[in-house]
Amino acid sequence: VSTQSTGSSGINAEYGKQWYQRRVRGVLNYYTNYYYKSNLSTMALYSHSSKLVKPGNEAPTDVETAVSQALLDLEANSDLSSALRGLYFVGAEEVVIRDDKVAVVIHIPFPQQKIYHKIQGRLVRELEKKLSGKHVIFLSKRRILSKPTRHSRNLSKQKRPRSRTLTAVHASILDDLVYPAEIAGQRKRVKLDGSQQIKVHLEKACQINTETKLDTFMSVYKKLTGKDVVFEYVD
């Protein structure tokens, strides 16, 4: 009798533990969805007649307004109409390449990156026509998490994801810059004065589509990361 009683209580305890875990997950999911919907309604302040979604009361810049209008025009009057429906961007900025050349960097939400990639070649060509020939670069919006320290305010026990480190984010920016070209390899060169330069090897097959934009890639990467980079093609 004693053995049966002990076994029964063990089963009840295990069932209670599972029920509690399901309950906690349900509560967390409820508040996560509530928070997401609340923030989405706030972020959609400029999205009713625009392709731009910005948080809070941030007003769009002239560059963002121009990009938004160009995307709306393409959505209304081009073969990209169905592909652009539901897509948006979260910011845009101009980067001066040299006195006579300016590039437009468009920041897109990371969850939509794969959808953008499917149409990026045609979309870039159409946008460059509408933006007076300026080079257009699409970059996914990523967040860098600082390395946790003993005095860090973050009390979470969750380990910092590899994709949120400074090194990983900078590598992802490089991949986004040259897309659809493929990076075949890269190496870092340290000069005598201690400065560093990254040499990136691109596949020879991509040279036709990217050769005229190499200076744009270098300037944008330097502006966003503070690092020097040069490109060369390999077979």
PDB file of C-alpha atoms in Angstrom:
ATOM      1  CA  VAL A   1       0.000   0.000   0.000  1.00  0.00           C
ATOM      2  CA  SER A   2       2.807   2.288   0.902  1.00  0.00           C
ATOM      3  CA  THR A   3       4.502   1.693  -2.465  1.00  0.00           C
ATOM      4  CA  GLN A   4       1.306   2.429  -4.404  1.00  0.00           C
ATOM      5  CA  SER A   5       0.732   5.595  -2.424  1.00  0.00           C
ATOM      6  CA  THR A   6       4.250   6.832  -3.109  1.00  0.00           C
ATOM      7  CA  GLY A   7       3.931   6.124  -6.840  1.00  0.00           C
ATOM      8  CA  SER A   8       0.580   7.885  -7.021  1.00  0.00           C
ATOM      9  CA  SER A   9       1.901  10.997  -5.298  1.00  0.00           C
ATOM     10  CA  GLY A  10       4.874  11.065  -7.667  1.00  0.00           C
ATOM     11  CA  ILE A  11       2.557  10.999 -10.683  1.00  0.00           C
ATOM     12  CA  ASN A  12       0.413  13.779  -9.215  1.00  0.00           C
ATOM     13  CA  ALA A  13       3.489  15.911  -8.571  1.00  0.00           C
ATOM     14  CA  GLU A  14       4.711  15.430 -12.140  1.00  0.00           C
ATOM     15  CA  TYR A  15       1.269  16.270 -13.532  1.00  0.00           C
ATOM     16  CA  GLY A  16       1.130  19.382 -11.356  1.00  0.00           C
ATOM     17  CA  LYS A  17       4.539  20.488 -12.575  1.00  0.00           C
ATOM     18  CA  GLN A  18       3.523  20.081 -16.233  1.00  0.00           C
ATOM     19  CA  TRP A  19       0.266  21.962 -15.651  1.00  0.00           C
ATOM     20  CA  TYR A  20       2.151  24.838 -14.001  1.00  0.00           C
ATOM     21  CA  GLN A  21       4.642  25.047 -16.895  1.00  0.00           C
ATOM     22  CA  ARG A  22       1.801  25.151 -19.451  1.00  0.00           C
ATOM     23  CA  ARG A  23       0.081  27.869 -17.424  1.00  0.00           C
ATOM     24  CA  VAL A  24       3.237  30.003 -17.261  1.00  0.00           C
ATOM     25  CA  ARG A  25       3.848  29.612 -21.013  1.00  0.00           C
ATOM     26  CA  GLY A  26       0.255  30.645 -21.703  1.00  0.00           C
ATOM     27  CA  VAL A  27       0.554  33.792 -19.598  1.00  0.00           C
ATOM     28  CA  LEU A  28       3.887  34.734 -21.202  1.00  0.00           C
ATOM     29  CA  ASN A  29       2.489  34.236 -24.703  1.00  0.00           C
ATOM     30  CA  TYR A  30      -0.538  36.385 -23.875  1.00  0.00           C
ATOM     31  CA  TYR A  31       1.536  39.329 -22.663  1.00  0.00           C
ATOM     32  CA  THR A  32       4.049  38.939 -25.511  1.00  0.00           C
ATOM     33  CA  ASN A  33       1.265  39.153 -28.095  1.00  0.00           C
ATOM     34  CA  TYR A  34      -0.332  42.086 -26.264  1.00  0.00           C
ATOM     35  CA  TYR A  35       2.955  43.976 -26.171  1.00  0.00           C
ATOM     36  CA  TYR A  36       3.614  43.268 -29.865  1.00  0.00           C
ATOM     37  CA  LYS A  37       0.160  44.478 -30.943  1.00  0.00           C
ATOM     38  CA  SER A  38       0.414  47.596 -28.774  1.00  0.00           C
ATOM     39  CA  ASN A  39       3.799  48.555 -30.191  1.00  0.00           C
ATOM     40  CA  LEU A  40       2.731  47.732 -33.734  1.00  0.00           C
ATOM     41  CA  SER A  41      -0.160  50.184 -33.515  1.00  0.00           C
ATOM     42  CA  THR A  42       2.244  52.854 -32.246  1.00  0.00           C
ATOM     43  CA  MET A  43       4.873  52.125 -34.886  1.00  0.00           C
ATOM     44  CA  ALA A  44       2.288  52.273 -37.670  1.00  0.00           C
ATOM     45  CA  LEU A  45       1.887  56.024 -37.154  1.00  0.00           C
ATOM     46  CA  TYR A  46       3.417  56.815 -40.549  1.00  0.00           C
ATOM     47  CA  SER A  47       2.383  53.630 -42.335  1.00  0.00           C
ATOM     48  CA  HIS A  48      -1.228  54.365 -43.347  1.00  0.00           C
ATOM     49  CA  SER A  49      -0.240  56.127 -46.582  1.00  0.00           C
ATOM     50  CA  SER A  50       3.431  55.222 -46.507  1.00  0.00           C
ATOM     51  CA  LYS A  51       5.836  52.297 -46.722  1.00  0.00           C
ATOM     52  CA  LEU A  52       7.738  53.655 -43.714  1.00  0.00           C
ATOM     53  CA  VAL A  53       7.208  52.304 -40.212  1.00  0.00           C
ATOM     54  CA  LYS A  54       8.947  54.238 -37.426  1.00  0.00           C
ATOM     55  CA  PRO A  55       8.480  53.973 -33.653  1.00  0.00           C
ATOM     56  CA  GLY A  56       6.836  56.622 -31.506  1.00  0.00           C
ATOM     57  CA  ASN A  57       6.471  60.152 -32.808  1.00  0.00           C
ATOM     58  CA  GLU A  58       9.597  60.234 -34.964  1.00  0.00           C
ATOM     59  CA  ALA A  59       8.935  62.274 -38.083  1.00  0.00           C
ATOM     60  CA  PRO A  60      10.241  60.945 -41.428  1.00  0.00           C
ATOM     61  CA  THR A  61      13.235  62.653 -43.008  1.00  0.00           C
ATOM     62  CA  ASP A  62      13.218  63.960 -46.571  1.00  0.00           C
ATOM     63  CA  VAL A  63      15.143  60.890 -47.736  1.00  0.00           C
ATOM     64  CA  GLU A  64      12.681  58.521 -46.053  1.00  0.00           C
ATOM     65  CA  THR A  65       9.741  60.377 -47.587  1.00  0.00           C
ATOM     66  CA  ALA A  66      11.290  60.116 -51.050  1.00  0.00           C
ATOM     67  CA  VAL A  67      11.981  56.383 -50.657  1.00  0.00           C
ATOM     68  CA  SER A  68       8.481  55.758 -49.334  1.00  0.00           C
ATOM     69  CA  GLN A  69       6.884  57.592 -52.262  1.00  0.00           C
ATOM     70  CA  ALA A  70       9.050  55.709 -54.761  1.00  0.00           C
ATOM     71  CA  LEU A  71       8.005  52.361 -53.252  1.00  0.00           C
ATOM     72  CA  LEU A  72       4.337  53.389 -53.309  1.00  0.00           C
ATOM     73  CA  ASP A  73       4.639  54.343 -56.974  1.00  0.00           C
ATOM     74  CA  LEU A  74       6.218  50.985 -57.805  1.00  0.00           C
ATOM     75  CA  GLU A  75       3.555  49.148 -55.833  1.00  0.00           C
ATOM     76  CA  ALA A  76       0.822  50.962 -57.767  1.00  0.00           C
ATOM     77  CA  ASN A  77       2.285  50.982 -61.281  1.00  0.00           C
ATOM     78  CA  SER A  78       4.777  48.170 -61.903  1.00  0.00           C
ATOM     79  CA  ASP A  79       5.131  44.413 -62.192  1.00  0.00           C
ATOM     80  CA  LEU A  80       6.464  44.487 -58.600  1.00  0.00           C
ATOM     81  CA  SER A  81       3.041  45.451 -57.275  1.00  0.00           C
ATOM     82  CA  SER A  82       2.081  42.110 -55.728  1.00  0.00           C
ATOM     83  CA  ALA A  83       5.601  41.494 -54.386  1.00  0.00           C
ATOM     84  CA  LEU A  84       5.765  44.881 -52.634  1.00  0.00           C
ATOM     85  CA  ARG A  85       2.375  44.562 -50.978  1.00  0.00           C
ATOM     86  CA  GLY A  86       2.910  44.157 -47.231  1.00  0.00           C
ATOM     87  CA  LEU A  87       6.590  45.138 -47.352  1.00  0.00           C
ATOM     88  CA  TYR A  88       7.876  48.207 -45.527  1.00  0.00           C
ATOM     89  CA  PHE A  89      11.119  49.749 -44.332  1.00  0.00           C
ATOM     90  CA  VAL A  90      12.125  51.207 -40.967  1.00  0.00           C
ATOM     91  CA  GLY A  91      14.525  53.970 -41.990  1.00  0.00           C
ATOM     92  CA  ALA A  92      16.700  55.434 -44.734  1.00  0.00           C
ATOM     93  CA  GLU A  93      19.772  57.648 -44.883  1.00  0.00           C
ATOM     94  CA  GLU A  94      22.124  59.147 -47.428  1.00  0.00           C
ATOM     95  CA  VAL A  95      25.844  58.381 -47.440  1.00  0.00           C
ATOM     96  CA  VAL A  96      28.203  60.644 -49.393  1.00  0.00           C
ATOM     97  CA  ILE A  97      30.562  58.568 -51.529  1.00  0.00           C
ATOM     98  CA  ARG A  98      32.332  61.518 -53.132  1.00  0.00           C
ATOM     99  CA  ASP A  99      31.408  65.031 -54.218  1.00  0.00           C
ATOM    100  CA  ASP A 100      29.358  63.883 -57.201  1.00  0.00           C
ATOM    101  CA  LYS A 101      27.928  60.646 -55.816  1.00  0.00           C
ATOM    102  CA  VAL A 102      25.495  59.840 -52.992  1.00  0.00           C
ATOM    103  CA  ALA A 103      24.127  56.453 -51.947  1.00  0.00           C
ATOM    104  CA  VAL A 104      20.800  55.768 -50.246  1.00  0.00           C
ATOM    105  CA  VAL A 105      20.864  53.112 -47.514  1.00  0.00           C
ATOM    106  CA  ILE A 106      17.444  51.628 -46.812  1.00  0.00           C
ATOM    107  CA  HIS A 107      16.995  49.744 -43.535  1.00  0.00           C
ATOM    108  CA  ILE A 108      14.464  46.920 -43.686  1.00  0.00           C
ATOM    109  CA  PRO A 109      13.059  44.701 -40.902  1.00  0.00           C
ATOM    110  CA  PHE A 110      15.048  41.483 -40.553  1.00  0.00           C
ATOM    111  CA  PRO A 111      11.948  39.190 -40.769  1.00  0.00           C
ATOM    112  CA  GLN A 112      11.259  40.529 -44.286  1.00  0.00           C
ATOM    113  CA  GLN A 113      14.818  40.099 -45.574  1.00  0.00           C
ATOM    114  CA  LYS A 114      14.157  36.891 -47.534  1.00  0.00           C
ATOM    115  CA  ILE A 115      11.132  38.438 -49.250  1.00  0.00           C
ATOM    116  CA  TYR A 116      13.168  41.488 -50.253  1.00  0.00           C
ATOM    117  CA  HIS A 117      15.946  39.260 -51.573  1.00  0.00           C
ATOM    118  CA  LYS A 118      13.573  37.639 -54.069  1.00  0.00           C
ATOM    119  CA  ILE A 119      12.947  40.972 -55.817  1.00  0.00           C
ATOM    120  CA  GLN A 120      16.007  42.961 -54.780  1.00  0.00           C
ATOM    121  CA  GLY A 121      17.706  43.030 -58.177  1.00  0.00           C
ATOM    122  CA  ARG A 122      14.705  44.511 -60.005  1.00  0.00           C
ATOM    123  CA  LEU A 123      13.723  46.689 -57.050  1.00  0.00           C
ATOM    124  CA  VAL A 124      17.175  48.312 -56.801  1.00  0.00           C
ATOM    125  CA  ARG A 125      17.181  49.128 -60.524  1.00  0.00           C
ATOM    126  CA  GLU A 126      13.728  50.741 -60.357  1.00  0.00           C
ATOM    127  CA  LEU A 127      14.506  52.727 -57.212  1.00  0.00           C
ATOM    128  CA  GLU A 128      17.778  54.034 -58.634  1.00  0.00           C
ATOM    129  CA  LYS A 129      15.824  55.402 -61.599  1.00  0.00           C
ATOM    130  CA  LYS A 130      13.347  57.156 -59.314  1.00  0.00           C
ATOM    131  CA  LEU A 131      16.056  58.498 -56.957  1.00  0.00           C
ATOM    132  CA  SER A 132      18.030  60.331 -59.643  1.00  0.00           C
ATOM    133  CA  GLY A 133      20.574  57.583 -60.237  1.00  0.00           C
ATOM    134  CA  LYS A 134      21.747  57.300 -56.612  1.00  0.00           C
ATOM    135  CA  HIS A 135      23.028  53.863 -55.636  1.00  0.00           C
ATOM    136  CA  VAL A 136      20.531  52.004 -53.450  1.00  0.00           C
ATOM    137  CA  ILE A 137      21.618  49.624 -50.682  1.00  0.00           C
ATOM    138  CA  PHE A 138      19.287  47.426 -48.608  1.00  0.00           C
ATOM    139  CA  LEU A 139      20.413  46.511 -45.087  1.00  0.00           C
ATOM    140  CA  SER A 140      18.510  44.481 -42.522  1.00  0.00           C
ATOM    141  CA  LYS A 141      18.021  46.212 -39.184  1.00  0.00           C
ATOM    142  CA  ARG A 142      20.007  44.387 -36.528  1.00  0.00           C
ATOM    143  CA  ARG A 143      20.660  45.067 -32.870  1.00  0.00           C
ATOM    144  CA  ILE A 144      24.023  44.637 -31.176  1.00  0.00           C
ATOM    145  CA  LEU A 145      23.948  43.444 -27.573  1.00  0.00           C
ATOM    146  CA  SER A 146      26.851  44.510 -25.396  1.00  0.00           C
ATOM    147  CA  LYS A 147      29.006  41.855 -23.801  1.00  0.00           C
ATOM    148  CA  PRO A 148      27.639  41.054 -20.324  1.00  0.00           C
ATOM    149  CA  THR A 149      29.870  42.050 -17.423  1.00  0.00           C
ATOM    150  CA  ARG A 150      29.843  41.614 -13.688  1.00  0.00           C
ATOM    151  CA  HIS A 151      28.235  45.040 -13.279  1.00  0.00           C
ATOM    152  CA  SER A 152      25.714  44.617 -16.097  1.00  0.00           C
ATOM    153  CA  ARG A 153      22.167  45.729 -15.283  1.00  0.00           C
ATOM    154  CA  ASN A 154      20.696  42.898 -17.318  1.00  0.00           C
ATOM    155  CA  LEU A 155      19.737  40.278 -14.763  1.00  0.00           C
ATOM    156  CA  SER A 156      18.595  37.759 -17.377  1.00  0.00           C
ATOM    157  CA  LYS A 157      20.373  34.417 -17.308  1.00  0.00           C
ATOM    158  CA  GLN A 158      19.908  33.957 -21.054  1.00  0.00           C
ATOM    159  CA  LYS A 159      23.171  33.751 -22.961  1.00  0.00           C
ATOM    160  CA  ARG A 160      23.813  36.505 -25.509  1.00  0.00           C
ATOM    161  CA  PRO A 161      23.007  35.112 -28.997  1.00  0.00           C
ATOM    162  CA  ARG A 162      25.977  34.815 -31.338  1.00  0.00           C
ATOM    163  CA  SER A 163      24.062  36.761 -33.997  1.00  0.00           C
ATOM    164  CA  ARG A 164      23.816  39.808 -31.689  1.00  0.00           C
ATOM    165  CA  THR A 165      27.559  40.234 -31.138  1.00  0.00           C
ATOM    166  CA  LEU A 166      29.471  43.111 -32.732  1.00  0.00           C
ATOM    167  CA  THR A 167      31.515  40.768 -34.932  1.00  0.00           C
ATOM    168  CA  ALA A 168      28.484  38.867 -36.210  1.00  0.00           C
ATOM    169  CA  VAL A 169      26.462  42.014 -36.977  1.00  0.00           C
ATOM    170  CA  HIS A 170      29.355  43.605 -38.878  1.00  0.00           C
ATOM    171  CA  ALA A 171      29.790  40.398 -40.900  1.00  0.00           C
ATOM    172  CA  SER A 172      26.069  40.384 -41.703  1.00  0.00           C
ATOM    173  CA  ILE A 173      26.226  44.020 -42.850  1.00  0.00           C
ATOM    174  CA  LEU A 174      28.992  43.007 -45.266  1.00  0.00           C
ATOM    175  CA  ASP A 175      26.845  40.181 -46.646  1.00  0.00           C
ATOM    176  CA  ASP A 176      23.875  42.534 -47.088  1.00  0.00           C
ATOM    177  CA  LEU A 177      26.014  45.159 -48.827  1.00  0.00           C
ATOM    178  CA  VAL A 178      27.194  42.920 -51.660  1.00  0.00           C
ATOM    179  CA  TYR A 179      24.022  40.848 -52.112  1.00  0.00           C
ATOM    180  CA  PRO A 180      23.303  39.082 -54.466  1.00  0.00           C
ATOM    181  CA  ALA A 181      27.068  38.660 -54.885  1.00  0.00           C
ATOM    182  CA  GLU A 182      28.687  35.917 -52.825  1.00  0.00           C
ATOM    183  CA  ILE A 183      31.688  36.451 -50.551  1.00  0.00           C
ATOM    184  CA  ALA A 184      34.260  33.780 -51.392  1.00  0.00           C
ATOM    185  CA  GLY A 185      36.583  34.678 -48.528  1.00  0.00           C
ATOM    186  CA  GLN A 186      38.176  37.474 -46.570  1.00  0.00           C
ATOM    187  CA  ARG A 187      41.275  38.265 -44.582  1.00  0.00           C
ATOM    188  CA  LYS A 188      42.374  41.033 -42.250  1.00  0.00           C
ATOM    189  CA  ARG A 189      45.499  43.043 -42.828  1.00  0.00           C
ATOM    190  CA  VAL A 190      47.187  44.897 -39.960  1.00  0.00           C
ATOM    191  CA  LYS A 191      49.325  47.850 -41.017  1.00  0.00           C
ATOM    192  CA  LEU A 192      52.468  49.085 -39.295  1.00  0.00           C
ATOM    193  CA  ASP A 193      50.576  51.916 -37.613  1.00  0.00           C
ATOM    194  CA  GLY A 194      48.194  49.395 -36.035  1.00  0.00           C
ATOM    195  CA  SER A 195      45.243  50.165 -38.289  1.00  0.00           C
ATOM    196  CA  GLN A 196      43.360  47.269 -39.822  1.00  0.00           C
ATOM    197  CA  GLN A 197      41.936  46.671 -43.266  1.00  0.00           C
ATOM    198  CA  ILE A 198      39.572  43.893 -44.339  1.00  0.00           C
ATOM    199  CA  LYS A 199      40.139  42.450 -47.798  1.00  0.00           C
ATOM    200  CA  VAL A 200      37.023  40.757 -49.158  1.00  0.00           C
ATOM    201  CA  HIS A 201      37.126  38.321 -52.071  1.00  0.00           C
ATOM    202  CA  LEU A 202      34.033  38.324 -54.303  1.00  0.00           C
ATOM    203  CA  GLU A 203      33.202  35.700 -56.901  1.00  0.00           C
ATOM    204  CA  LYS A 204      34.281  36.626 -60.426  1.00  0.00           C
ATOM    205  CA  ALA A 205      30.808  35.836 -61.787  1.00  0.00           C
ATOM    206  CA  CYS A 206      29.370  38.830 -59.900  1.00  0.00           C
ATOM    207  CA  GLN A 207      31.834  41.379 -61.285  1.00  0.00           C
ATOM    208  CA  ILE A 208      29.529  42.744 -64.002  1.00  0.00           C
ATOM    209  CA  ASN A 209      26.779  43.672 -61.532  1.00  0.00           C
ATOM    210  CA  THR A 210      28.937  44.961 -58.664  1.00  0.00           C
ATOM    211  CA  GLU A 211      32.094  46.485 -60.143  1.00  0.00           C
ATOM    212  CA  THR A 212      30.622  49.981 -60.421  1.00  0.00           C
ATOM    213  CA  LYS A 213      29.453  49.894 -56.791  1.00  0.00           C
ATOM    214  CA  LEU A 214      32.636  48.872 -54.996  1.00  0.00           C
ATOM    215  CA  ASP A 215      33.402  52.416 -53.831  1.00  0.00           C
ATOM    216  CA  THR A 216      29.823  52.648 -52.537  1.00  0.00           C
ATOM    217  CA  PHE A 217      30.243  49.410 -50.583  1.00  0.00           C
ATOM    218  CA  MET A 218      33.483  50.675 -49.030  1.00  0.00           C
ATOM    219  CA  SER A 219      32.055  54.052 -48.017  1.00  0.00           C
ATOM    220  CA  VAL A 220      28.828  52.655 -46.554  1.00  0.00           C
ATOM    221  CA  TYR A 221      30.668  49.975 -44.573  1.00  0.00           C
ATOM    222  CA  LYS A 222      33.125  52.569 -43.232  1.00  0.00           C
ATOM    223  CA  LYS A 223      30.249  54.868 -42.226  1.00  0.00           C
ATOM    224  CA  LEU A 224      28.320  52.131 -40.401  1.00  0.00           C
ATOM    225  CA  THR A 225      31.143  50.202 -38.724  1.00  0.00           C
ATOM    226  CA  GLY A 226      34.186  52.505 -38.771  1.00  0.00           C
ATOM    227  CA  LYS A 227      36.216  49.755 -40.501  1.00  0.00           C
ATOM    228  CA  ASP A 228      38.162  49.946 -43.763  1.00  0.00           C
ATOM    229  CA  VAL A 229      37.365  47.345 -46.392  1.00  0.00           C
ATOM    230  CA  VAL A 230      38.557  46.691 -49.951  1.00  0.00           C
ATOM    231  CA  PHE A 231      37.154  44.263 -52.505  1.00  0.00           C
ATOM    232  CA  GLU A 232      38.737  42.099 -55.167  1.00  0.00           C
ATOM    233  CA  TYR A 233      37.445  39.366 -57.464  1.00  0.00           C
ATOM    234  CA  VAL A 234      38.634  35.777 -57.482  1.00  0.00           C
ATOM    235  CA  ASP A 235      37.887  32.890 -59.829  1.00  0.00           C
TER     236      ASP A 235
END
